[in-house]
Coordinates of C-alpha atoms in Angstrom, one line a residue:
Chain A
M1 CA 83.7 124.4 119.4
L2 CA 84.6 122.6 115.9
T3 CA 85.7 125.7 113.2
E4 CA 83.7 125.8 109.7
G5 CA 87.1 124.2 108.0
E6 CA 86.6 121.2 110.4
R7 CA 83.0 120.4 110.4
R8 CA 83.3 120.5 106.7
E9 CA 85.7 117.8 106.8
I10 CA 84.3 116.0 109.0
E11 CA 80.8 116.0 107.4
E12 CA 82.6 114.8 104.2
E13 CA 84.6 112.1 105.8
I14 CA 81.4 110.9 107.5
A15 CA 79.2 110.8 104.2
K16 CA 82.1 108.4 102.8
S17 CA 81.5 105.8 105.4
E18 CA 79.4 103.1 105.6
R19 CA 77.8 104.1 109.2
K20 CA 78.8 107.4 110.8
R21 CA 80.4 105.9 113.6
A22 CA 82.7 104.2 111.7
A23 CA 84.6 107.8 110.5
S24 CA 85.2 108.1 114.6
V25 CA 89.3 107.0 114.4
E26 CA 89.4 109.9 111.0
V27 CA 87.1 112.2 112.9
L28 CA 89.6 112.2 115.5
K29 CA 92.5 112.6 113.1
I30 CA 90.9 115.5 111.5
V31 CA 90.6 117.5 114.7
Q32 CA 94.3 116.7 115.7
K33 CA 95.4 117.5 112.9
R34 CA 94.9 120.7 112.8
R35 CA 94.9 121.3 116.3
G36 CA 97.6 118.8 117.1
W37 CA 96.1 117.1 120.1
V38 CA 92.4 116.1 120.5
P39 CA 91.0 118.2 123.9
D40 CA 89.0 116.8 126.3
D41 CA 85.4 118.0 125.5
L42 CA 84.1 115.1 122.6
D43 CA 80.3 116.5 123.4
E44 CA 79.9 118.4 119.9
L45 CA 81.9 115.7 118.1
A46 CA 80.4 112.8 119.6
A47 CA 77.0 114.1 118.7
T48 CA 78.3 114.2 115.1
L49 CA 78.8 110.7 114.8
D50 CA 76.0 109.8 116.2
M51 CA 77.6 108.6 119.3
T52 CA 77.8 109.3 123.3
P53 CA 80.9 111.4 124.6
D54 CA 82.1 108.5 126.6
E55 CA 81.6 105.8 123.7
L56 CA 84.1 108.4 121.6
D57 CA 86.3 108.6 124.3
A58 CA 86.9 104.7 124.6
V59 CA 88.2 105.1 120.8
A60 CA 90.2 108.3 121.7
T61 CA 91.9 106.7 124.8
F62 CA 92.5 103.8 122.9
Y63 CA 95.1 104.8 120.2
S64 CA 98.4 105.2 120.5
L65 CA 98.2 108.0 117.9
V66 CA 95.6 110.0 119.4
F67 CA 97.0 112.2 121.4
R68 CA 95.0 113.6 124.2
K69 CA 97.3 116.4 125.5
P70 CA 99.0 119.2 123.7
V71 CA 102.6 117.5 121.9
G72 CA 105.2 119.4 120.1
R73 CA 105.6 120.8 116.8
H74 CA 107.2 117.4 115.2
V75 CA 106.3 113.9 117.2
I76 CA 109.2 111.5 116.9
L77 CA 108.0 108.1 117.3
I78 CA 111.2 105.6 118.3
C79 CA 110.7 102.1 117.6
D80 CA 111.5 100.5 120.4
S81 CA 110.8 96.6 119.5
V82 CA 113.3 93.4 120.0
S83 CA 114.9 94.1 116.6
C84 CA 115.8 97.8 117.4
W85 CA 116.1 97.3 120.7
V86 CA 119.4 94.1 119.6
M87 CA 120.7 97.1 117.1
E88 CA 121.2 99.7 120.1
Y89 CA 117.8 101.2 120.6
E90 CA 118.8 102.1 124.0
S91 CA 121.7 104.2 122.9
M92 CA 119.9 106.3 120.6
R93 CA 116.9 106.8 123.2
E94 CA 119.5 107.6 125.3
H95 CA 121.0 110.3 123.1
L96 CA 117.5 111.6 121.8
S97 CA 116.9 112.3 125.5
E98 CA 120.1 114.2 125.8
R99 CA 119.8 116.2 122.9
L100 CA 115.9 117.1 123.8
G101 CA 116.2 117.4 127.3
I102 CA 113.4 115.1 127.5
G103 CA 112.2 112.0 128.8
M104 CA 109.9 109.4 126.8
G105 CA 105.9 111.1 126.8
G106 CA 108.3 114.8 126.7
T107 CA 108.3 117.7 125.1
S108 CA 111.4 119.8 124.7
T109 CA 111.4 122.9 126.6
D110 CA 111.2 125.0 123.0
G111 CA 107.8 123.4 121.7
M112 CA 109.5 121.7 118.9
F113 CA 109.8 117.9 119.7
T114 CA 108.1 115.1 121.5
L115 CA 109.3 112.2 122.1
L116 CA 107.1 108.9 122.2
P117 CA 107.7 104.6 122.2
V118 CA 105.9 103.3 119.2
A119 CA 105.5 99.3 118.7
C120 CA 107.5 98.0 115.5
L121 CA 107.7 99.9 112.7
G122 CA 108.3 96.9 110.5
A123 CA 111.9 98.2 108.7
C124 CA 113.5 95.7 111.3
D125 CA 116.0 94.7 108.1
R126 CA 117.2 98.6 108.7
A127 CA 117.1 99.0 112.4
P128 CA 117.1 100.9 114.5
V129 CA 114.7 102.9 113.2
M130 CA 112.1 106.1 114.0
M131 CA 109.9 108.4 112.1
V132 CA 109.2 112.0 113.0
D133 CA 105.6 113.1 111.9
E134 CA 104.8 110.9 108.5
V135 CA 108.8 110.5 107.6
L136 CA 110.5 107.1 108.4
Y137 CA 114.5 107.2 109.4
T138 CA 116.4 104.1 109.4
N139 CA 119.7 102.8 110.3
L140 CA 120.4 105.3 113.1
T141 CA 123.2 106.7 114.6
T142 CA 123.5 109.3 117.0
E143 CA 125.6 111.6 114.2
K144 CA 122.0 111.1 112.3
I145 CA 120.3 111.6 114.8
D146 CA 121.5 114.9 115.4
G147 CA 121.3 115.7 111.4
I148 CA 117.9 114.6 111.8
L149 CA 116.9 117.4 114.9
E150 CA 119.0 120.2 113.5
A151 CA 117.3 119.9 109.8
Y152 CA 113.9 120.1 111.6
R153 CA 115.1 122.7 113.5
R154 CA 116.1 124.9 110.5
G155 CA 112.7 124.2 109.1
N156 CA 113.8 122.3 106.2
M157 CA 111.6 119.1 106.7
Chain B
M1 CA 113.8 79.3 91.6
E2 CA 110.3 81.2 91.2
R3 CA 109.3 83.8 93.5
P4 CA 105.6 84.9 91.8
L5 CA 105.3 87.8 95.3
T6 CA 108.3 89.6 94.5
E7 CA 109.6 89.2 91.1
N8 CA 108.2 92.1 89.7
I9 CA 109.2 94.4 93.0
R10 CA 111.6 97.3 91.6
S11 CA 114.7 97.4 92.6
D12 CA 114.8 101.3 92.3
G13 CA 112.4 101.4 95.2
Q14 CA 109.6 102.3 93.1
P15 CA 105.8 100.8 93.1
V16 CA 105.1 98.6 90.0
G17 CA 101.9 101.1 88.3
I18 CA 99.1 100.1 86.7
E19 CA 100.1 99.8 83.3
E20 CA 103.2 98.2 84.2
Y21 CA 101.5 95.4 86.3
E22 CA 99.3 94.8 83.4
K23 CA 102.5 94.4 80.9
L24 CA 103.5 92.1 83.3
G25 CA 100.0 90.1 83.0
G26 CA 98.7 91.5 85.9
Y27 CA 94.7 91.7 86.0
Q28 CA 94.8 88.4 83.9
A29 CA 93.8 86.4 86.9
T30 CA 91.0 89.2 87.4
R31 CA 89.6 88.4 83.5
K32 CA 89.8 84.5 84.0
A33 CA 88.2 84.4 87.4
L34 CA 85.2 86.9 86.4
G35 CA 85.0 86.0 82.5
G36 CA 84.7 82.0 83.3
M37 CA 85.1 80.6 86.9
S38 CA 82.5 79.8 89.1
P39 CA 83.2 81.7 93.0
Q40 CA 83.5 77.5 93.9
E41 CA 86.0 76.8 91.4
I42 CA 88.3 79.3 92.8
T43 CA 87.5 78.5 96.2
A44 CA 88.4 74.9 95.5
A45 CA 91.9 76.3 93.8
V46 CA 92.7 78.0 96.8
K47 CA 92.0 74.9 98.9
N48 CA 93.9 72.3 96.6
A49 CA 96.9 75.0 96.6
D50 CA 96.9 74.2 100.3
L51 CA 97.6 78.1 100.8
R52 CA 97.8 78.7 104.5
G53 CA 97.0 82.0 105.8
R54 CA 100.5 83.9 106.1
G55 CA 100.0 86.2 108.9
G56 CA 100.7 83.9 111.9
A57 CA 98.1 81.5 112.7
G58 CA 98.8 79.2 109.2
F59 CA 95.0 78.5 109.0
P60 CA 94.0 76.9 105.4
T61 CA 92.9 80.0 103.5
G62 CA 90.0 77.7 101.6
I63 CA 88.9 76.1 104.6
K64 CA 88.4 79.3 106.0
W65 CA 86.4 80.6 102.7
S66 CA 84.2 77.4 103.0
F67 CA 82.6 78.7 106.3
I68 CA 81.2 81.6 104.6
P69 CA 77.5 81.4 103.8
M70 CA 77.3 81.5 99.9
G71 CA 74.4 82.1 97.2
D72 CA 70.8 82.5 98.6
A73 CA 72.0 81.4 102.0
A74 CA 73.9 84.8 102.7
R75 CA 73.2 87.7 104.0
H76 CA 74.6 90.7 102.6
P77 CA 76.5 93.0 102.3
K78 CA 79.5 90.3 102.9
Y79 CA 82.8 92.1 103.6
L80 CA 86.5 91.1 102.5
V81 CA 89.4 92.8 104.8
C82 CA 92.9 92.3 104.5
N83 CA 94.5 92.8 107.3
A84 CA 97.5 95.2 106.7
D85 CA 98.0 96.4 110.2
E86 CA 101.9 94.6 110.9
M87 CA 102.9 95.4 113.7
E88 CA 104.3 92.0 115.2
P89 CA 107.8 92.8 116.5
G90 CA 110.4 91.5 113.9
T91 CA 108.1 91.8 111.3
F92 CA 108.4 93.7 107.7
K93 CA 107.5 91.6 105.1
D94 CA 103.7 93.1 104.2
R95 CA 105.6 96.5 104.0
L96 CA 107.5 95.3 101.1
L97 CA 104.2 93.9 99.3
L98 CA 102.3 97.0 99.6
E99 CA 104.9 99.3 98.8
G100 CA 106.2 97.5 95.8
N101 CA 103.4 96.0 94.0
P102 CA 99.9 97.3 95.6
H103 CA 97.9 96.1 92.5
Q104 CA 99.2 92.4 93.2
L105 CA 97.1 92.8 96.3
I106 CA 94.3 95.0 95.0
E107 CA 94.0 92.0 92.5
G108 CA 93.9 89.3 94.9
M109 CA 91.4 91.0 96.8
I110 CA 88.8 91.1 93.7
V111 CA 90.1 87.5 92.8
S112 CA 89.2 86.3 96.4
G113 CA 85.9 89.1 96.5
Y114 CA 84.6 87.8 93.4
A115 CA 85.2 83.8 95.5
L116 CA 83.5 84.8 98.0
E117 CA 80.5 86.6 96.5
A118 CA 81.8 89.8 99.0
D119 CA 80.4 93.4 98.4
L120 CA 82.7 95.2 100.0
A121 CA 86.1 95.4 100.6
Y122 CA 88.5 96.9 103.2
I123 CA 92.1 97.2 103.9
F124 CA 93.0 97.9 107.2
L125 CA 96.4 100.0 107.2
R126 CA 99.0 100.7 110.3
A127 CA 98.6 104.0 110.1
E128 CA 102.7 104.1 110.5
Y129 CA 102.7 102.7 107.0
T130 CA 102.5 106.3 105.3
L131 CA 104.1 105.5 102.2
A132 CA 101.7 102.4 101.9
A133 CA 98.8 104.5 102.2
K134 CA 100.0 106.4 99.6
R135 CA 100.4 104.2 96.9
L136 CA 97.5 102.1 97.9
G137 CA 95.5 105.3 97.6
Q138 CA 96.8 106.2 94.2
A139 CA 96.4 102.2 93.0
I140 CA 92.9 101.9 94.6
A141 CA 92.2 104.8 92.2
E142 CA 93.3 103.8 89.1
A143 CA 92.2 100.1 89.6
Y144 CA 88.6 102.4 89.2
A145 CA 89.3 104.0 86.7
K146 CA 90.3 101.1 84.4
G147 CA 87.4 99.6 85.7
Y148 CA 88.7 96.9 87.8
L149 CA 86.7 97.9 90.7
G150 CA 83.4 99.4 91.3
R151 CA 79.9 98.4 89.4
R152 CA 79.8 95.3 86.9
I153 CA 83.7 94.8 86.5
L154 CA 85.0 94.5 83.6
G155 CA 81.8 94.3 82.2
S156 CA 80.9 90.7 84.3
D157 CA 77.9 91.0 86.8
Y158 CA 80.2 91.5 89.4
S159 CA 80.8 94.6 91.6
L160 CA 83.2 95.2 94.6
D161 CA 83.7 98.5 96.4
L162 CA 87.4 98.9 97.9
R163 CA 88.1 101.2 100.7
L164 CA 91.3 101.9 102.2
H165 CA 91.0 102.2 106.4
L166 CA 94.0 104.1 108.4
S167 CA 94.2 102.8 111.7
A168 CA 95.9 104.9 114.9
G169 CA 98.2 102.1 116.7
R170 CA 97.8 99.4 118.7
Y171 CA 99.1 95.9 118.3
I172 CA 95.9 94.5 119.2
C173 CA 94.0 95.9 115.7
G174 CA 95.8 93.1 114.4
E175 CA 93.5 90.8 115.7
E176 CA 90.7 89.7 113.5
T177 CA 88.0 90.5 115.5
A178 CA 89.6 93.2 117.6
L179 CA 90.5 94.5 113.8
L180 CA 86.2 94.5 113.2
N181 CA 85.2 96.8 116.1
A182 CA 88.0 99.2 115.3
L183 CA 86.7 99.2 111.3
E184 CA 83.3 99.7 113.2
G185 CA 84.5 102.5 115.2
K186 CA 84.1 101.0 118.5
R187 CA 87.2 100.5 120.8
A188 CA 89.2 98.1 119.3
I189 CA 88.8 94.5 121.9
P190 CA 88.9 91.4 120.6
R191 CA 84.9 89.6 120.4
A192 CA 84.6 86.2 122.0
K193 CA 84.3 83.3 119.5
P194 CA 82.0 81.8 118.0
P195 CA 80.3 83.4 116.5
H196 CA 83.2 83.7 114.1
P197 CA 83.6 86.6 111.6
Q198 CA 82.8 84.1 108.6
T199 CA 79.5 84.2 109.9
S200 CA 79.4 87.5 111.7
G201 CA 82.0 89.8 111.1
L202 CA 81.9 93.2 110.0
W203 CA 78.5 94.3 111.6
G204 CA 77.5 91.1 111.9
K205 CA 77.4 90.3 108.4
P206 CA 79.5 87.6 107.1
T207 CA 83.7 88.3 106.5
I208 CA 86.5 86.9 105.8
V209 CA 90.0 88.6 107.2
N210 CA 93.2 88.0 105.6
N211 CA 96.6 88.6 105.5
V212 CA 98.6 91.0 102.7
E213 CA 100.7 87.9 101.7
T214 CA 97.8 85.5 101.7
L215 CA 95.8 87.6 99.4
S216 CA 98.5 88.4 96.9
N217 CA 99.0 84.5 96.6
V218 CA 95.4 84.4 94.7
P219 CA 95.9 86.1 91.7
H220 CA 98.8 83.6 91.1
I221 CA 97.0 80.1 92.4
V222 CA 93.9 81.4 90.2
D223 CA 96.0 82.2 86.8
R224 CA 98.7 79.2 87.3
G225 CA 96.8 76.9 89.1
A226 CA 97.0 74.8 92.6
E227 CA 99.6 71.7 91.3
W228 CA 101.8 74.8 90.3
F229 CA 101.5 76.6 93.4
K230 CA 102.2 73.3 95.1
S231 CA 105.1 72.7 93.3
L232 CA 106.7 75.9 94.6
S233 CA 106.9 74.4 98.0
H234 CA 109.5 72.4 99.3
T235 CA 107.1 70.8 101.9
D236 CA 102.8 70.3 101.8
C237 CA 102.0 73.7 102.7
G238 CA 102.2 75.4 99.4
G239 CA 103.7 78.3 97.5
T240 CA 106.8 80.3 98.3
K241 CA 107.3 82.5 101.6
I242 CA 108.4 85.8 102.5
Y243 CA 111.4 85.2 104.9
G244 CA 113.3 87.8 106.5
V245 CA 116.3 88.1 109.2
S246 CA 116.9 90.8 111.5
G247 CA 119.6 91.2 114.3
R248 CA 123.3 91.4 113.8
V249 CA 123.8 89.2 110.4
K250 CA 125.9 90.6 107.4
R251 CA 122.9 91.1 105.3
P252 CA 119.5 91.6 106.7
G253 CA 116.5 91.6 104.6
L254 CA 113.5 89.8 103.0
W255 CA 114.0 86.9 100.5
E256 CA 111.0 84.8 98.8
L257 CA 111.9 81.5 98.8
P258 CA 110.4 77.9 98.6
M259 CA 108.0 77.5 101.5
G260 CA 110.1 75.2 103.8
T261 CA 113.4 76.5 103.4
P262 CA 115.6 75.3 106.3
A263 CA 116.5 77.9 108.6
R264 CA 120.0 77.7 108.3
E265 CA 120.2 78.1 105.1
I266 CA 118.0 81.6 105.2
I267 CA 120.7 83.0 108.0
D268 CA 124.0 81.8 106.3
L269 CA 123.1 81.9 102.8
H270 CA 120.8 84.5 102.4
A271 CA 121.5 86.8 105.3
G272 CA 124.9 86.2 104.8
G273 CA 126.0 84.7 108.5
M274 CA 126.6 86.7 111.6
R275 CA 128.5 89.6 111.6
N276 CA 132.0 89.2 112.4
G277 CA 132.6 89.7 116.0
Y278 CA 129.6 88.3 116.6
G279 CA 128.5 84.6 117.2
F280 CA 125.0 83.2 117.0
R281 CA 123.2 82.6 120.5
G282 CA 119.7 81.8 119.1
V283 CA 116.7 83.0 116.7
I284 CA 113.3 83.8 117.2
P285 CA 111.8 82.4 113.9
G286 CA 108.7 84.2 113.0
G287 CA 108.1 87.6 114.9
A288 CA 107.9 88.4 118.5
S289 CA 105.6 86.0 119.7
T290 CA 107.4 82.7 118.6
E291 CA 109.8 80.4 120.8
F292 CA 113.4 80.7 120.8
L293 CA 115.3 78.0 118.8
L294 CA 119.1 77.3 118.8
E295 CA 122.1 76.3 116.8
E296 CA 121.0 72.8 117.3
H297 CA 117.5 73.5 115.8
L298 CA 118.7 75.3 112.4
D299 CA 118.4 72.6 110.2
V300 CA 114.4 72.5 110.8
R301 CA 112.2 73.5 107.4
M302 CA 110.7 76.6 107.9
D303 CA 107.0 76.0 107.3
F304 CA 103.8 75.8 110.0
D305 CA 104.2 72.1 110.2
S306 CA 107.7 71.5 110.7
L307 CA 108.3 74.4 113.3
P308 CA 106.2 72.7 116.0
K309 CA 108.4 69.8 116.1
A310 CA 111.4 71.9 116.8
G311 CA 109.3 73.3 119.8
S312 CA 108.4 76.3 117.5
R313 CA 106.4 78.3 114.9
L314 CA 106.4 79.6 111.8
G315 CA 104.6 82.7 112.6
T316 CA 105.1 85.2 110.1
G317 CA 108.4 83.8 108.8
T318 CA 110.7 87.0 109.9
M319 CA 113.6 85.8 112.1
I320 CA 115.0 87.9 114.9
V321 CA 118.7 86.8 115.8
L322 CA 119.9 86.9 119.2
D323 CA 123.6 87.5 119.0
D324 CA 126.5 86.2 121.9
K325 CA 127.1 90.0 122.8
T326 CA 123.8 90.5 123.5
C327 CA 121.9 89.7 127.0
P328 CA 118.8 87.1 126.7
V329 CA 117.2 88.8 129.9
G330 CA 117.0 91.9 128.2
M331 CA 115.9 90.7 124.9
V332 CA 112.8 88.9 126.7
L333 CA 112.4 92.6 128.2
S334 CA 112.3 94.0 125.0
L335 CA 109.4 91.5 124.0
E336 CA 107.5 91.4 127.2
T337 CA 107.6 95.0 127.7
F338 CA 106.3 95.6 124.0
F339 CA 103.4 93.0 125.0
A340 CA 102.6 94.5 128.3
R341 CA 101.8 98.2 126.7
E342 CA 99.8 96.2 123.7
S343 CA 97.7 94.5 125.7
C344 CA 94.1 96.0 125.4
G345 CA 93.3 95.3 128.8
W346 CA 89.9 93.7 128.3
C347 CA 90.8 90.3 129.9
T348 CA 92.1 90.3 133.4
P349 CA 95.2 87.5 132.9
C350 CA 97.0 89.8 130.2
R351 CA 96.3 93.1 131.5
E352 CA 97.6 92.0 135.0
G353 CA 100.2 89.2 134.1
L354 CA 102.1 90.8 131.2
R355 CA 102.9 93.9 133.7
W356 CA 103.9 91.6 136.4
V357 CA 106.1 89.2 134.1
V358 CA 107.4 92.4 133.1
Q359 CA 108.2 94.0 136.5
I360 CA 110.1 91.1 137.4
I361 CA 112.3 90.6 134.4
D362 CA 112.9 94.2 134.7
A363 CA 114.2 93.9 138.3
I364 CA 116.2 90.7 137.3
E365 CA 117.8 92.7 134.6
K366 CA 118.5 95.5 137.3
G367 CA 120.3 92.8 139.3
E368 CA 117.0 93.0 141.6
G369 CA 115.9 89.4 140.9
A370 CA 114.9 86.8 144.0
G371 CA 115.7 83.1 143.5
E372 CA 112.0 82.4 143.3
D373 CA 111.2 84.7 140.3
L374 CA 112.1 82.2 138.2
D375 CA 109.3 80.0 139.6
I376 CA 106.3 82.8 139.7
L377 CA 107.6 83.6 135.6
E378 CA 107.0 79.8 134.9
G379 CA 104.0 80.1 136.6
Q380 CA 102.4 83.0 134.5
C381 CA 103.8 81.3 131.3
R382 CA 101.1 78.1 132.4
L383 CA 98.3 80.9 133.3
L384 CA 98.9 83.2 130.7
A385 CA 98.4 80.0 128.1
P386 CA 96.2 79.3 125.4
G387 CA 92.4 78.8 126.4
H388 CA 93.4 81.5 129.6
T389 CA 92.9 84.4 127.7
F390 CA 90.2 85.9 125.8
C391 CA 92.4 86.2 122.5
A392 CA 96.3 85.0 121.4
L393 CA 98.2 88.0 122.9
A394 CA 99.3 87.1 126.3
P395 CA 99.4 83.1 125.0
G396 CA 101.9 84.7 122.2
A397 CA 103.7 86.5 124.2
V398 CA 104.7 83.9 126.7
E399 CA 106.1 81.8 123.6
P400 CA 109.0 83.3 123.9
L401 CA 109.7 83.6 127.5
Q402 CA 108.7 79.8 128.4
S403 CA 111.9 79.0 125.8
A404 CA 114.2 81.8 127.0
L405 CA 113.6 80.0 130.7
K406 CA 114.7 76.6 128.9
Y407 CA 117.2 77.4 126.8
F408 CA 118.9 80.6 128.3
R409 CA 118.1 80.0 131.9
E410 CA 122.0 80.1 133.5
D411 CA 121.4 83.9 132.0
F412 CA 118.8 84.3 133.9
E413 CA 120.4 82.7 137.0
R414 CA 123.2 84.9 136.7
H415 CA 122.0 87.6 136.5
I416 CA 120.0 86.9 140.0
K417 CA 123.6 85.6 141.8
E418 CA 125.5 88.6 140.8
K419 CA 122.7 91.3 141.1
G420 CA 123.2 92.7 137.8
C421 CA 123.9 92.5 134.0
P422 CA 127.0 90.8 133.1
W423 CA 126.4 92.3 129.6
R424 CA 126.3 95.8 130.9

């Protein structure tokens, strides 16, 4: 069931769109912003967009940044594309995995972080890079990563 | 040396605001175009300027525009879409334009929209460009407030609305017909062509899709003319180009230089050459889906016509350097892993072929390769060549692979023979 707040925000988004279903990505993001992920049952959401649940599911399962299962409080997107790979991406990934105790796709046991790979973040002159939620971190080193994780853990970010 | 695209970008990292942009001559091209030029005159100027698409394919922009139905023959609404889905590995040039000078892009869209008699324009932006999203959103609002967008722009008969669409990942969204499906709220798989978007694009209406750097050039062409634009270039492709270098060079970065600047000058002079302790082994000249070049090729001019003669393509013009302490097999594995993951799965050769390619290279890198593996990889390069797949993703994916098999064959063979990666 959509909450009153979700419904309002969704209707505003649909009103701005040329056609209802054109708002589908934004609508999925509205749900994800509030719940952290997009649940399996899409019937009500699809009806709002004049789509069948299958049509909306085809959109929702397509995008790498629409999450179909719960994620941690913060999502770490580490770039594994070629420029970062050349600039020691593998050491960064190993360090993150070790510090968080998870592999790619995993969520740390304290529920703080989910670790995911991401396509080239377009900051190749500052490789290696990663994003945490909406913030880009560049020229990563293992020490820098420790500082970033610590800041999020302390709730400073 | 003139740098029309980047000269006004601030060194403090802040965007050029609307007042500063106007003070620097911004929105003059809009006044000139809407105040006295016909749409046909603008398209002719873009054609005469030899502006070629900066998204990677290098198709002449004016010719692309000339395919769009005009006047009474056209069905409306007509659309102009800016492809700001920059996700080609190794490419980071549009970020600079989006974050640094959003009004330049918006003005490019107004003037281009006028030339195309477009009613509605979209900027299709990748979700991860959060700073660009914020700055574009603000710049669009500023442009509306000053009457550069909306009904009857600057008192003329031309009206244009501009909307920002924030995507949610997936490289294939940058393919222009997949992008249109994404905008329509469908699964973003490419469409069969023909019909081309120029005649049947967004919701079946005439649509032009252009890259950020392409559109950012248009106000300058209108302002200063086709001859001036051509004079910026060393070659037949007009204008400047934003080149980039990443990898183990002394100063990775971006530089706006005359189109056709030699690769060696960009790597040695602008990027400062290799870092101490590292030697040059090869370079991918224009983003992930272009073929490797070696030291012997570096005098090649970086433009759309010269690079094919050296066996590669300009692509996005952003180079990725392979140094002598990095495993070429590992680098190709990273590239192909990207393409296999980003394959949309719609057509079988790409979905299955790229996965197989990754499995084989992964086995070779781990020391589990067999002699016939290189033949299978070469076979896949042929099977995934242009014409065998729905879109250009898989043909692009095998470009670095087939050149690596040619230039770094010994490295592949050593992995197989020594049953492991010599660099690990």
